Amino acid sequence: MNPRKITNQIDLLGVIDWDRTVFDSLIPLPDGTTYNSYLLKGSDKTALIDTVEPGKSSILMNQLNQVPEIDYIVSLHAEQDHSGTIPLVLEKYPNSVVYTSQKEKPMLLDLLPEIDPDRIITVEDGGELSLGDLTLKFIYTPWVHWPETMSAYLIEENILFSCDFFGSHLATSKMFADEDPLVLASNKLYYAQIMQPLRKFVSKNLEKLEHYDIDMICPSHGPIYNIPEFVLSAYDEWANGPSKNMVMIPYVSMHNSTLRMVEYLMSSLCDRGIIVQPYNLETATIGQLATCMIDASTIILASPTLLGNPHPLLANAISLTALVKPKAPFLGYIGSYGWGDTVSKKIAQMAAPLKKDVLPFVTAKGYPNEAVKKELDDLAQQIYEKHTELGITK
Ligand code: FEO
């Protein structure tokens, strides 16, 4: 892909990584991703904002063959998908220097030890860098999603370069997001897995950005937001909005006993006007689970007993929940056993660090009998009342 013009003085460089399927050896990328790099051509100086994943360096370096000089490399985030090609750019432009945050400099040197420390200049929160007729103002936006992350704001054109903040893992040749629902879905998936665990920082950084007029947001993954409100309002809703009248049920079932409990509870919840989203953990992706956690008010874990323990797939789901830190205030457990309930106590211990309001557990010896169904109805009623008490009705 050749460089593409965003404005008269800004080009989009970088890589569309159509084939990438996983990030951090954890996060599935159903739609690939992009590593965006931005070239700013001021009247006096030229700056490159972020680079690309080191395995894709050759694409960026080919694009730079058309660029005679780069004075400044602005590094907004030390993670290698954005910083990994900085050493090659420094080598190609021997007079260039890196501008980055105070916290990022040592991280860059740890991750890319080939960089000469004397070629890294640190900037303070609110500091500015002049390119002549263009000026970048640096805005520290920590913990979206590493401690050193910052954004850069182009004062003359009201453009925010946000790096991972507001990004989407979406390989597309479409340069602008417009108000495309596919971009929003991809953005929500990205938020769910990367930003959701840090939503308090997301909120603080959204507040910080309220002081700026923003006409365009250029993230380092996915399309550019030419209608910033499209993504800003979505982030505000996801980070600050209330959870919904929704119950999420991650479940696993070996001989359908737990599945019958899940189905009965689902029906009972639906009768009370509550949205229910079950996920069979044999096939559900981390992305599906994390995305549902943005909205759910109650999480009901469901698993049979396997060798005296919860099924490992459910144990994984609890670990994921601990990582994601969903806003859901309520948590419960339902499940079956063959000859003894040895799981409830273990689930209670595993769920304790999640700091949720724990609902009564419901267990069944084999298939749910009438007494168990009554307990499931009681559980559904209790969820309905708890949601109603909190005003969660939508
Ligand atoms: Fe896109 Fe945190 O790297």
mmCIF file of C-alpha atoms and ligand atoms in Angstrom:
data_model
loop_
_atom_site.group_PDB
_atom_site.id
_atom_site.type_symbol
_atom_site.label_atom_id
_atom_site.label_comp_id
_atom_site.label_asym_id
_atom_site.label_seq_id
_atom_site.Cartn_x
_atom_site.Cartn_y
_atom_site.Cartn_z
ATOM 1 C CA MET A 1 0.000 0.000 0.000
ATOM 2 C CA ASN A 2 1.385 3.404 -0.962
ATOM 3 C CA PRO A 3 1.180 6.356 1.438
ATOM 4 C CA ARG A 4 -2.286 7.915 1.377
ATOM 5 C CA LYS A 5 -3.138 11.578 1.857
ATOM 6 C CA ILE A 6 -5.272 12.506 4.862
ATOM 7 C CA THR A 7 -4.778 16.270 4.558
ATOM 8 C CA ASN A 8 -2.363 18.374 2.528
ATOM 9 C CA GLN A 9 0.315 17.928 5.162
ATOM 10 C CA ILE A 10 -0.508 14.518 6.646
ATOM 11 C CA ASP A 11 -0.102 11.099 5.035
ATOM 12 C CA LEU A 12 -1.186 7.704 6.295
ATOM 13 C CA LEU A 13 1.622 5.173 6.107
ATOM 14 C CA GLY A 14 1.847 1.748 7.695
ATOM 15 C CA VAL A 15 0.617 -1.757 7.195
ATOM 16 C CA ILE A 16 -2.681 -3.542 6.704
ATOM 17 C CA ASP A 17 -2.045 -6.924 8.325
ATOM 18 C CA TRP A 18 -4.786 -9.012 6.735
ATOM 19 C CA ASP A 19 -3.429 -12.323 8.017
ATOM 20 C CA ARG A 20 -2.804 -11.644 11.687
ATOM 21 C CA THR A 21 -5.045 -13.918 13.735
ATOM 22 C CA VAL A 22 -3.936 -13.394 17.329
ATOM 23 C CA PHE A 23 -2.397 -10.677 19.487
ATOM 24 C CA ASP A 24 -0.359 -11.211 22.662
ATOM 25 C CA SER A 25 -0.765 -14.965 22.019
ATOM 26 C CA LEU A 26 -4.194 -14.444 23.570
ATOM 27 C CA ILE A 27 -6.544 -12.079 21.782
ATOM 28 C CA PRO A 28 -8.151 -13.483 18.640
ATOM 29 C CA LEU A 29 -8.125 -11.074 15.695
ATOM 30 C CA PRO A 30 -11.032 -12.251 13.515
ATOM 31 C CA ASP A 31 -10.529 -9.310 11.145
ATOM 32 C CA GLY A 32 -6.754 -8.842 11.160
ATOM 33 C CA THR A 33 -5.424 -5.411 12.093
ATOM 34 C CA THR A 34 -3.460 -2.419 10.872
ATOM 35 C CA TYR A 35 -0.396 -0.622 12.199
ATOM 36 C CA ASN A 36 -0.869 3.025 11.290
ATOM 37 C CA SER A 37 2.023 5.422 10.987
ATOM 38 C CA TYR A 38 1.450 9.103 10.234
ATOM 39 C CA LEU A 39 3.770 11.422 8.333
ATOM 40 C CA LEU A 40 3.422 15.130 9.178
ATOM 41 C CA LYS A 41 5.100 17.562 6.789
ATOM 42 C CA GLY A 42 5.515 20.936 8.478
ATOM 43 C CA SER A 43 7.033 23.993 6.814
ATOM 44 C CA ASP A 44 10.319 23.430 8.695
ATOM 45 C CA LYS A 45 10.360 19.887 9.977
ATOM 46 C CA THR A 46 8.923 16.475 9.189
ATOM 47 C CA ALA A 47 7.684 14.061 11.846
ATOM 48 C CA LEU A 48 6.672 10.422 11.766
ATOM 49 C CA ILE A 49 4.169 9.377 14.430
ATOM 50 C CA ASP A 50 4.659 5.729 15.440
ATOM 51 C CA THR A 51 5.997 2.944 13.267
ATOM 52 C CA VAL A 52 4.927 -0.669 12.673
ATOM 53 C CA GLU A 53 5.300 -4.237 13.926
ATOM 54 C CA PRO A 54 8.928 -5.276 13.357
ATOM 55 C CA GLY A 55 7.931 -8.267 11.196
ATOM 56 C CA LYS A 56 6.349 -5.789 8.759
ATOM 57 C CA SER A 57 9.158 -3.210 8.798
ATOM 58 C CA SER A 58 9.982 -3.598 5.126
ATOM 59 C CA ILE A 59 6.572 -2.213 4.115
ATOM 60 C CA LEU A 60 7.041 0.997 6.084
ATOM 61 C CA MET A 61 10.650 1.344 4.971
ATOM 62 C CA ASN A 62 9.569 1.026 1.319
ATOM 63 C CA GLN A 63 6.983 3.755 1.879
ATOM 64 C CA LEU A 64 9.706 5.954 3.380
ATOM 65 C CA ASN A 65 11.775 5.661 0.205
ATOM 66 C CA GLN A 66 9.650 8.545 -1.040
ATOM 67 C CA VAL A 67 10.466 10.653 2.064
ATOM 68 C CA PRO A 68 13.841 12.455 1.829
ATOM 69 C CA GLU A 69 14.074 13.560 5.455
ATOM 70 C CA ILE A 70 12.511 12.822 8.810
ATOM 71 C CA ASP A 71 13.498 15.036 11.713
ATOM 72 C CA TYR A 72 11.362 13.634 14.488
ATOM 73 C CA ILE A 73 9.953 10.202 15.261
ATOM 74 C CA VAL A 74 7.139 10.609 17.758
ATOM 75 C CA SER A 75 6.640 7.438 19.772
ATOM 76 C CA LEU A 76 3.318 7.438 21.604
ATOM 77 C CA HIS A 77 3.608 3.921 23.039
ATOM 78 C CA ALA A 78 6.485 1.501 23.583
ATOM 79 C CA GLU A 79 4.729 -1.727 22.573
ATOM 80 C CA GLN A 80 6.526 -3.217 19.613
ATOM 81 C CA ASP A 81 3.631 -3.126 17.151
ATOM 82 C CA HIS A 82 4.206 0.652 17.113
ATOM 83 C CA SER A 83 7.805 1.060 18.206
ATOM 84 C CA GLY A 84 9.399 -1.981 16.593
ATOM 85 C CA THR A 85 10.577 -0.245 13.424
ATOM 86 C CA ILE A 86 11.997 2.851 15.161
ATOM 87 C CA PRO A 87 15.596 1.507 15.039
ATOM 88 C CA LEU A 88 15.415 1.141 11.245
ATOM 89 C CA VAL A 89 13.952 4.632 10.821
ATOM 90 C CA LEU A 90 16.693 6.089 13.043
ATOM 91 C CA GLU A 91 19.270 4.276 10.937
ATOM 92 C CA LYS A 92 17.793 5.563 7.660
ATOM 93 C CA TYR A 93 17.633 9.152 8.932
ATOM 94 C CA PRO A 94 20.834 9.678 10.949
ATOM 95 C CA ASN A 95 19.830 13.185 12.039
ATOM 96 C CA SER A 96 16.447 12.141 13.372
ATOM 97 C CA VAL A 97 15.553 11.893 17.056
ATOM 98 C CA VAL A 98 12.733 10.227 18.949
ATOM 99 C CA TYR A 99 10.258 12.268 20.990
ATOM 100 C CA THR A 100 8.474 10.342 23.668
ATOM 101 C CA SER A 101 7.080 10.508 27.202
ATOM 102 C CA GLN A 102 9.292 10.419 30.268
ATOM 103 C CA LYS A 103 7.981 6.979 31.212
ATOM 104 C CA GLU A 104 8.428 5.609 27.736
ATOM 105 C CA LYS A 105 12.108 6.377 27.250
ATOM 106 C CA PRO A 106 13.389 3.657 29.616
ATOM 107 C CA MET A 107 10.793 1.234 28.268
ATOM 108 C CA LEU A 108 11.958 1.853 24.698
ATOM 109 C CA LEU A 109 15.533 1.224 25.754
ATOM 110 C CA ASP A 110 14.505 -2.014 27.487
ATOM 111 C CA LEU A 111 12.532 -3.272 24.501
ATOM 112 C CA LEU A 112 14.767 -1.911 21.736
ATOM 113 C CA PRO A 113 18.265 -1.818 23.252
ATOM 114 C CA GLU A 114 19.839 -0.991 19.893
ATOM 115 C CA ILE A 115 18.517 2.597 20.182
ATOM 116 C CA ASP A 116 21.117 5.160 21.280
ATOM 117 C CA PRO A 117 19.684 6.793 24.447
ATOM 118 C CA ASP A 118 21.067 10.156 23.305
ATOM 119 C CA ARG A 119 18.664 10.045 20.373
ATOM 120 C CA ILE A 120 15.596 10.002 22.604
ATOM 121 C CA ILE A 121 14.154 13.296 23.857
ATOM 122 C CA THR A 122 11.450 13.210 26.504
ATOM 123 C CA VAL A 123 8.479 15.546 26.555
ATOM 124 C CA GLU A 124 6.302 16.561 29.456
ATOM 125 C CA ASP A 125 2.541 16.394 29.621
ATOM 126 C CA GLY A 126 1.386 19.483 27.699
ATOM 127 C CA GLY A 127 4.749 19.957 26.008
ATOM 128 C CA GLU A 128 4.844 21.072 22.374
ATOM 129 C CA LEU A 129 6.915 20.294 19.302
ATOM 130 C CA SER A 130 6.992 22.747 16.408
ATOM 131 C CA LEU A 131 7.293 21.596 12.809
ATOM 132 C CA GLY A 132 7.074 25.204 11.571
ATOM 133 C CA ASP A 133 3.485 25.804 10.583
ATOM 134 C CA LEU A 134 2.329 22.698 12.460
ATOM 135 C CA THR A 135 2.534 22.154 16.208
ATOM 136 C CA LEU A 136 2.115 18.933 18.128
ATOM 137 C CA LYS A 137 0.985 19.140 21.724
ATOM 138 C CA PHE A 138 1.620 16.044 23.831
ATOM 139 C CA ILE A 139 -1.138 14.830 26.100
ATOM 140 C CA TYR A 140 -0.255 12.155 28.608
ATOM 141 C CA THR A 141 -3.006 9.531 28.470
ATOM 142 C CA PRO A 142 -1.644 6.902 30.867
ATOM 143 C CA TRP A 143 -2.891 3.341 31.036
ATOM 144 C CA VAL A 144 -4.659 3.161 27.709
ATOM 145 C CA HIS A 145 -3.275 0.674 27.868
ATOM 146 C CA TRP A 146 0.292 0.852 29.222
ATOM 147 C CA PRO A 147 1.536 3.269 31.889
ATOM 148 C CA GLU A 148 3.544 5.368 29.425
ATOM 149 C CA THR A 149 0.911 5.879 26.729
ATOM 150 C CA MET A 150 0.373 9.391 25.431
ATOM 151 C CA SER A 151 -1.498 11.100 22.621
ATOM 152 C CA ALA A 152 -0.448 13.964 20.363
ATOM 153 C CA TYR A 153 -2.751 16.789 19.309
ATOM 154 C CA LEU A 154 -2.118 18.744 16.136
ATOM 155 C CA ILE A 155 -3.112 22.230 17.231
ATOM 156 C CA GLU A 156 -3.604 23.842 13.816
ATOM 157 C CA GLU A 157 -5.866 21.090 12.462
ATOM 158 C CA ASN A 158 -7.581 19.769 15.620
ATOM 159 C CA ILE A 159 -6.385 16.234 14.971
ATOM 160 C CA LEU A 160 -5.728 13.787 17.789
ATOM 161 C CA PHE A 161 -3.203 11.002 17.301
ATOM 162 C CA SER A 162 -4.271 8.528 19.954
ATOM 163 C CA CYS A 163 -2.244 5.363 19.285
ATOM 164 C CA ASP A 164 -4.043 2.353 20.848
ATOM 165 C CA PHE A 165 -6.702 4.547 22.489
ATOM 166 C CA PHE A 166 -9.829 4.290 20.252
ATOM 167 C CA GLY A 167 -8.141 1.743 18.002
ATOM 168 C CA SER A 168 -9.784 -1.192 16.285
ATOM 169 C CA HIS A 169 -8.263 -4.419 15.085
ATOM 170 C CA LEU A 170 -9.750 -4.214 11.620
ATOM 171 C CA ALA A 171 -7.780 -4.857 8.462
ATOM 172 C CA THR A 172 -9.444 -2.682 5.861
ATOM 173 C CA SER A 173 -8.394 -0.439 3.029
ATOM 174 C CA LYS A 174 -11.175 1.926 4.081
ATOM 175 C CA MET A 175 -9.304 4.921 5.445
ATOM 176 C CA PHE A 176 -12.140 6.649 7.323
ATOM 177 C CA ALA A 177 -14.568 5.084 9.765
ATOM 178 C CA ASP A 178 -17.483 7.424 8.932
ATOM 179 C CA GLU A 179 -20.276 5.918 11.048
ATOM 180 C CA ASP A 180 -19.806 2.375 9.799
ATOM 181 C CA PRO A 181 -21.426 -0.137 12.199
ATOM 182 C CA LEU A 182 -18.785 -2.718 11.252
ATOM 183 C CA VAL A 183 -16.093 -0.384 12.536
ATOM 184 C CA LEU A 184 -18.085 0.195 15.718
ATOM 185 C CA ALA A 185 -18.413 -3.563 16.302
ATOM 186 C CA SER A 186 -14.685 -3.997 15.779
ATOM 187 C CA ASN A 187 -14.011 -1.053 18.055
ATOM 188 C CA LYS A 188 -16.198 -2.536 20.780
ATOM 189 C CA LEU A 189 -14.357 -5.849 20.529
ATOM 190 C CA TYR A 190 -11.045 -4.000 20.859
ATOM 191 C CA TYR A 191 -12.283 -1.963 23.811
ATOM 192 C CA ALA A 192 -13.625 -5.133 25.465
ATOM 193 C CA GLN A 193 -10.317 -6.935 25.387
ATOM 194 C CA ILE A 194 -7.781 -4.158 25.736
ATOM 195 C CA MET A 195 -9.341 -1.130 27.401
ATOM 196 C CA GLN A 196 -12.153 -2.588 29.537
ATOM 197 C CA PRO A 197 -9.866 -3.773 32.358
ATOM 198 C CA LEU A 198 -8.587 -0.182 32.597
ATOM 199 C CA ARG A 199 -11.877 1.637 32.232
ATOM 200 C CA LYS A 200 -11.218 3.978 35.178
ATOM 201 C CA PHE A 201 -8.252 5.306 33.230
ATOM 202 C CA VAL A 202 -10.335 5.398 30.059
ATOM 203 C CA SER A 203 -12.807 7.633 31.910
ATOM 204 C CA LYS A 204 -10.074 9.935 33.215
ATOM 205 C CA ASN A 205 -8.507 10.255 29.787
ATOM 206 C CA LEU A 206 -11.873 10.927 28.141
ATOM 207 C CA GLU A 207 -12.354 13.755 30.638
ATOM 208 C CA LYS A 208 -8.918 15.109 29.809
ATOM 209 C CA LEU A 209 -9.722 15.152 26.098
ATOM 210 C CA GLU A 210 -12.901 17.157 26.710
ATOM 211 C CA HIS A 211 -10.667 20.235 26.857
ATOM 212 C CA TYR A 212 -9.732 19.872 23.197
ATOM 213 C CA ASP A 213 -11.627 20.582 19.986
ATOM 214 C CA ILE A 214 -11.174 17.380 18.026
ATOM 215 C CA ASP A 215 -12.130 17.220 14.349
ATOM 216 C CA MET A 216 -10.442 13.906 13.622
ATOM 217 C CA ILE A 217 -8.964 11.020 15.604
ATOM 218 C CA CYS A 218 -6.099 9.078 14.048
ATOM 219 C CA PRO A 219 -5.517 5.855 16.004
ATOM 220 C CA SER A 220 -2.668 3.454 15.365
ATOM 221 C CA HIS A 221 -4.985 0.511 14.624
ATOM 222 C CA GLY A 222 -7.934 0.556 12.252
ATOM 223 C CA PRO A 223 -9.690 3.341 10.363
ATOM 224 C CA ILE A 224 -9.447 7.059 11.119
ATOM 225 C CA TYR A 225 -12.407 8.679 12.860
ATOM 226 C CA ASN A 226 -13.494 11.561 10.645
ATOM 227 C CA ILE A 227 -16.570 11.882 12.888
ATOM 228 C CA PRO A 228 -14.912 11.775 16.335
ATOM 229 C CA GLU A 229 -18.204 11.783 18.237
ATOM 230 C CA PHE A 230 -18.894 8.363 16.721
ATOM 231 C CA VAL A 231 -16.164 6.743 18.809
ATOM 232 C CA LEU A 232 -16.050 9.221 21.712
ATOM 233 C CA SER A 233 -19.710 8.664 22.585
ATOM 234 C CA ALA A 234 -19.291 4.892 22.286
ATOM 235 C CA TYR A 235 -16.308 4.931 24.639
ATOM 236 C CA ASP A 236 -18.227 7.117 27.088
ATOM 237 C CA GLU A 237 -21.103 4.635 27.054
ATOM 238 C CA TRP A 238 -18.872 1.590 27.468
ATOM 239 C CA ALA A 239 -16.675 3.069 30.195
ATOM 240 C CA ASN A 240 -19.131 5.257 32.086
ATOM 241 C CA GLY A 241 -22.613 4.052 31.178
ATOM 242 C CA PRO A 242 -24.650 1.702 33.368
ATOM 243 C CA SER A 243 -24.660 -2.031 32.769
ATOM 244 C CA LYS A 244 -27.749 -3.381 31.044
ATOM 245 C CA ASN A 245 -30.654 -5.582 32.074
ATOM 246 C CA MET A 246 -28.664 -8.540 30.828
ATOM 247 C CA VAL A 247 -27.459 -11.838 32.275
ATOM 248 C CA MET A 248 -24.446 -13.505 30.786
ATOM 249 C CA ILE A 249 -24.102 -17.281 31.244
ATOM 250 C CA PRO A 250 -20.720 -18.765 30.347
ATOM 251 C CA TYR A 251 -21.371 -22.489 30.566
ATOM 252 C CA VAL A 252 -19.943 -25.893 29.906
ATOM 253 C CA SER A 253 -21.901 -29.132 30.036
ATOM 254 C CA MET A 254 -20.647 -32.695 29.706
ATOM 255 C CA HIS A 255 -23.848 -34.774 29.659
ATOM 256 C CA ASN A 256 -26.463 -32.012 29.323
ATOM 257 C CA SER A 257 -27.429 -31.792 33.034
ATOM 258 C CA THR A 258 -25.858 -28.345 33.423
ATOM 259 C CA LEU A 259 -27.169 -27.394 29.994
ATOM 260 C CA ARG A 260 -30.725 -28.175 31.126
ATOM 261 C CA MET A 261 -30.211 -25.929 34.143
ATOM 262 C CA VAL A 262 -28.930 -23.167 31.887
ATOM 263 C CA GLU A 263 -31.888 -23.515 29.546
ATOM 264 C CA TYR A 264 -34.373 -23.495 32.417
ATOM 265 C CA LEU A 265 -32.789 -20.421 34.005
ATOM 266 C CA MET A 266 -32.666 -18.650 30.647
ATOM 267 C CA SER A 267 -36.369 -19.216 30.133
ATOM 268 C CA SER A 268 -37.187 -18.027 33.637
ATOM 269 C CA LEU A 269 -35.095 -14.867 33.161
ATOM 270 C CA CYS A 270 -36.665 -14.164 29.759
ATOM 271 C CA ASP A 271 -40.114 -14.471 31.369
ATOM 272 C CA ARG A 272 -39.027 -11.549 33.578
ATOM 273 C CA GLY A 273 -37.977 -9.393 30.631
ATOM 274 C CA ILE A 274 -34.251 -9.886 31.153
ATOM 275 C CA ILE A 275 -31.925 -10.305 28.174
ATOM 276 C CA VAL A 276 -29.900 -13.504 28.445
ATOM 277 C CA GLN A 277 -26.700 -14.275 26.602
ATOM 278 C CA PRO A 278 -25.372 -17.838 27.013
ATOM 279 C CA TYR A 279 -21.887 -18.803 25.812
ATOM 280 C CA ASN A 280 -20.908 -22.413 25.294
ATOM 281 C CA LEU A 281 -17.307 -22.342 26.488
ATOM 282 C CA GLU A 282 -16.373 -25.137 24.085
ATOM 283 C CA THR A 283 -16.662 -22.649 21.234
ATOM 284 C CA ALA A 284 -16.994 -19.121 22.655
ATOM 285 C CA THR A 285 -14.062 -16.794 21.974
ATOM 286 C CA ILE A 286 -12.380 -14.537 24.478
ATOM 287 C CA GLY A 287 -13.639 -11.647 22.381
ATOM 288 C CA GLN A 288 -17.289 -12.742 22.653
ATOM 289 C CA LEU A 289 -17.025 -13.163 26.410
ATOM 290 C CA ALA A 290 -15.185 -9.897 26.996
ATOM 291 C CA THR A 291 -17.590 -7.954 24.771
ATOM 292 C CA CYS A 292 -20.628 -9.259 26.642
ATOM 293 C CA MET A 293 -18.950 -8.260 29.901
ATOM 294 C CA ILE A 294 -19.209 -4.593 28.836
ATOM 295 C CA ASP A 295 -22.991 -4.784 29.106
ATOM 296 C CA ALA A 296 -24.018 -7.612 31.459
ATOM 297 C CA SER A 297 -25.225 -6.800 34.976
ATOM 298 C CA THR A 298 -25.137 -10.390 36.180
ATOM 299 C CA ILE A 299 -22.766 -13.217 35.334
ATOM 300 C CA ILE A 300 -23.962 -16.756 36.053
ATOM 301 C CA LEU A 301 -21.151 -19.286 35.838
ATOM 302 C CA ALA A 302 -22.332 -22.758 34.884
ATOM 303 C CA SER A 303 -20.312 -25.954 35.032
ATOM 304 C CA PRO A 304 -20.564 -29.600 35.995
ATOM 305 C CA THR A 305 -18.219 -31.159 38.510
ATOM 306 C CA LEU A 306 -15.180 -32.779 36.938
ATOM 307 C CA LEU A 307 -12.938 -34.803 39.242
ATOM 308 C CA GLY A 308 -14.125 -32.710 42.164
ATOM 309 C CA ASN A 309 -13.439 -29.404 40.428
ATOM 310 C CA PRO A 310 -15.165 -26.975 38.109
ATOM 311 C CA HIS A 311 -14.586 -27.871 34.477
ATOM 312 C CA PRO A 312 -11.283 -26.294 33.321
ATOM 313 C CA LEU A 313 -13.131 -24.302 30.647
ATOM 314 C CA LEU A 314 -15.111 -22.580 33.387
ATOM 315 C CA ALA A 315 -11.967 -22.043 35.451
ATOM 316 C CA ASN A 316 -10.547 -20.265 32.386
ATOM 317 C CA ALA A 317 -13.665 -18.137 32.129
ATOM 318 C CA ILE A 318 -13.266 -17.102 35.786
ATOM 319 C CA SER A 319 -9.631 -16.167 35.115
ATOM 320 C CA LEU A 320 -10.744 -14.095 32.136
ATOM 321 C CA THR A 321 -13.382 -12.381 34.266
ATOM 322 C CA ALA A 322 -10.713 -11.499 36.823
ATOM 323 C CA LEU A 323 -8.581 -9.968 34.057
ATOM 324 C CA VAL A 324 -11.389 -8.043 32.398
ATOM 325 C CA LYS A 325 -12.885 -6.650 35.641
ATOM 326 C CA PRO A 326 -16.410 -6.274 34.242
ATOM 327 C CA LYS A 327 -18.822 -3.767 35.758
ATOM 328 C CA ALA A 328 -21.484 -6.451 36.435
ATOM 329 C CA PRO A 329 -22.371 -6.120 40.132
ATOM 330 C CA PHE A 330 -23.794 -9.631 40.514
ATOM 331 C CA LEU A 331 -22.361 -13.108 40.113
ATOM 332 C CA GLY A 332 -23.728 -16.595 40.629
ATOM 333 C CA TYR A 333 -23.083 -20.256 39.947
ATOM 334 C CA ILE A 334 -25.260 -23.116 38.773
ATOM 335 C CA GLY A 335 -24.124 -26.626 37.967
ATOM 336 C CA SER A 336 -24.569 -30.344 38.233
ATOM 337 C CA TYR A 337 -22.654 -33.129 39.914
ATOM 338 C CA GLY A 338 -22.685 -36.915 39.852
ATOM 339 C CA TRP A 339 -22.137 -37.954 43.451
ATOM 340 C CA GLY A 340 -21.233 -34.881 45.512
ATOM 341 C CA ASP A 341 -21.119 -31.077 45.272
ATOM 342 C CA THR A 342 -17.458 -30.391 45.795
ATOM 343 C CA VAL A 343 -17.458 -27.440 43.433
ATOM 344 C CA SER A 344 -19.570 -24.736 45.070
ATOM 345 C CA LYS A 345 -16.967 -24.039 47.754
ATOM 346 C CA LYS A 346 -14.194 -23.867 45.164
ATOM 347 C CA ILE A 347 -16.192 -21.550 42.915
ATOM 348 C CA ALA A 348 -16.843 -19.282 45.896
ATOM 349 C CA GLN A 349 -13.107 -19.133 46.592
ATOM 350 C CA MET A 350 -12.240 -18.505 42.943
ATOM 351 C CA ALA A 351 -14.899 -15.804 42.613
ATOM 352 C CA ALA A 352 -14.025 -13.972 45.856
ATOM 353 C CA PRO A 353 -11.320 -11.756 44.263
ATOM 354 C CA LEU A 354 -13.893 -10.568 41.695
ATOM 355 C CA LYS A 355 -15.595 -8.634 44.517
ATOM 356 C CA LYS A 356 -19.132 -9.193 43.281
ATOM 357 C CA ASP A 357 -22.430 -9.447 45.101
ATOM 358 C CA VAL A 358 -22.677 -13.259 45.078
ATOM 359 C CA LEU A 359 -26.101 -14.765 44.426
ATOM 360 C CA PRO A 360 -27.244 -18.093 45.918
ATOM 361 C CA PHE A 361 -25.644 -21.040 44.125
ATOM 362 C CA VAL A 362 -27.943 -23.662 42.614
ATOM 363 C CA THR A 363 -26.668 -27.216 42.122
ATOM 364 C CA ALA A 364 -28.312 -30.433 40.929
ATOM 365 C CA LYS A 365 -27.475 -34.098 41.305
ATOM 366 C CA GLY A 366 -27.817 -35.111 37.680
ATOM 367 C CA TYR A 367 -30.670 -33.540 35.730
ATOM 368 C CA PRO A 368 -32.552 -30.706 37.444
ATOM 369 C CA ASN A 369 -35.644 -31.980 39.269
ATOM 370 C CA GLU A 370 -38.662 -29.909 40.281
ATOM 371 C CA ALA A 371 -36.994 -28.716 43.479
ATOM 372 C CA VAL A 372 -33.967 -27.502 41.528
ATOM 373 C CA LYS A 373 -36.217 -25.789 38.975
ATOM 374 C CA LYS A 374 -37.899 -23.956 41.853
ATOM 375 C CA GLU A 375 -34.462 -22.807 43.044
ATOM 376 C CA LEU A 376 -33.664 -21.601 39.512
ATOM 377 C CA ASP A 377 -36.947 -19.670 39.399
ATOM 378 C CA ASP A 378 -36.069 -18.114 42.758
ATOM 379 C CA LEU A 379 -32.652 -17.171 41.395
ATOM 380 C CA ALA A 380 -34.222 -15.554 38.329
ATOM 381 C CA GLN A 381 -36.602 -13.616 40.572
ATOM 382 C CA GLN A 382 -33.754 -12.464 42.775
ATOM 383 C CA ILE A 383 -31.804 -11.254 39.733
ATOM 384 C CA TYR A 384 -34.900 -9.412 38.508
ATOM 385 C CA GLU A 385 -35.324 -7.720 41.895
ATOM 386 C CA LYS A 386 -31.661 -6.784 42.186
ATOM 387 C CA HIS A 387 -31.628 -5.292 38.690
ATOM 388 C CA THR A 388 -34.833 -3.402 39.442
ATOM 389 C CA GLU A 389 -33.470 -2.055 42.757
ATOM 390 C CA LEU A 390 -30.472 -0.633 40.895
ATOM 391 C CA GLY A 391 -32.703 0.858 38.213
ATOM 392 C CA ILE A 392 -31.310 -1.503 35.558
ATOM 393 C CA THR A 393 -34.356 -1.926 33.367
ATOM 394 C CA LYS A 394 -32.993 -1.485 29.828
HETATM 395 FE FE1 FEO B 1 -1.099 -1.557 19.574
HETATM 396 FE FE2 FEO B 1 -0.386 -1.608 22.848
HETATM 397 O O1 FEO B 1 -0.043 -1.829 21.061
#
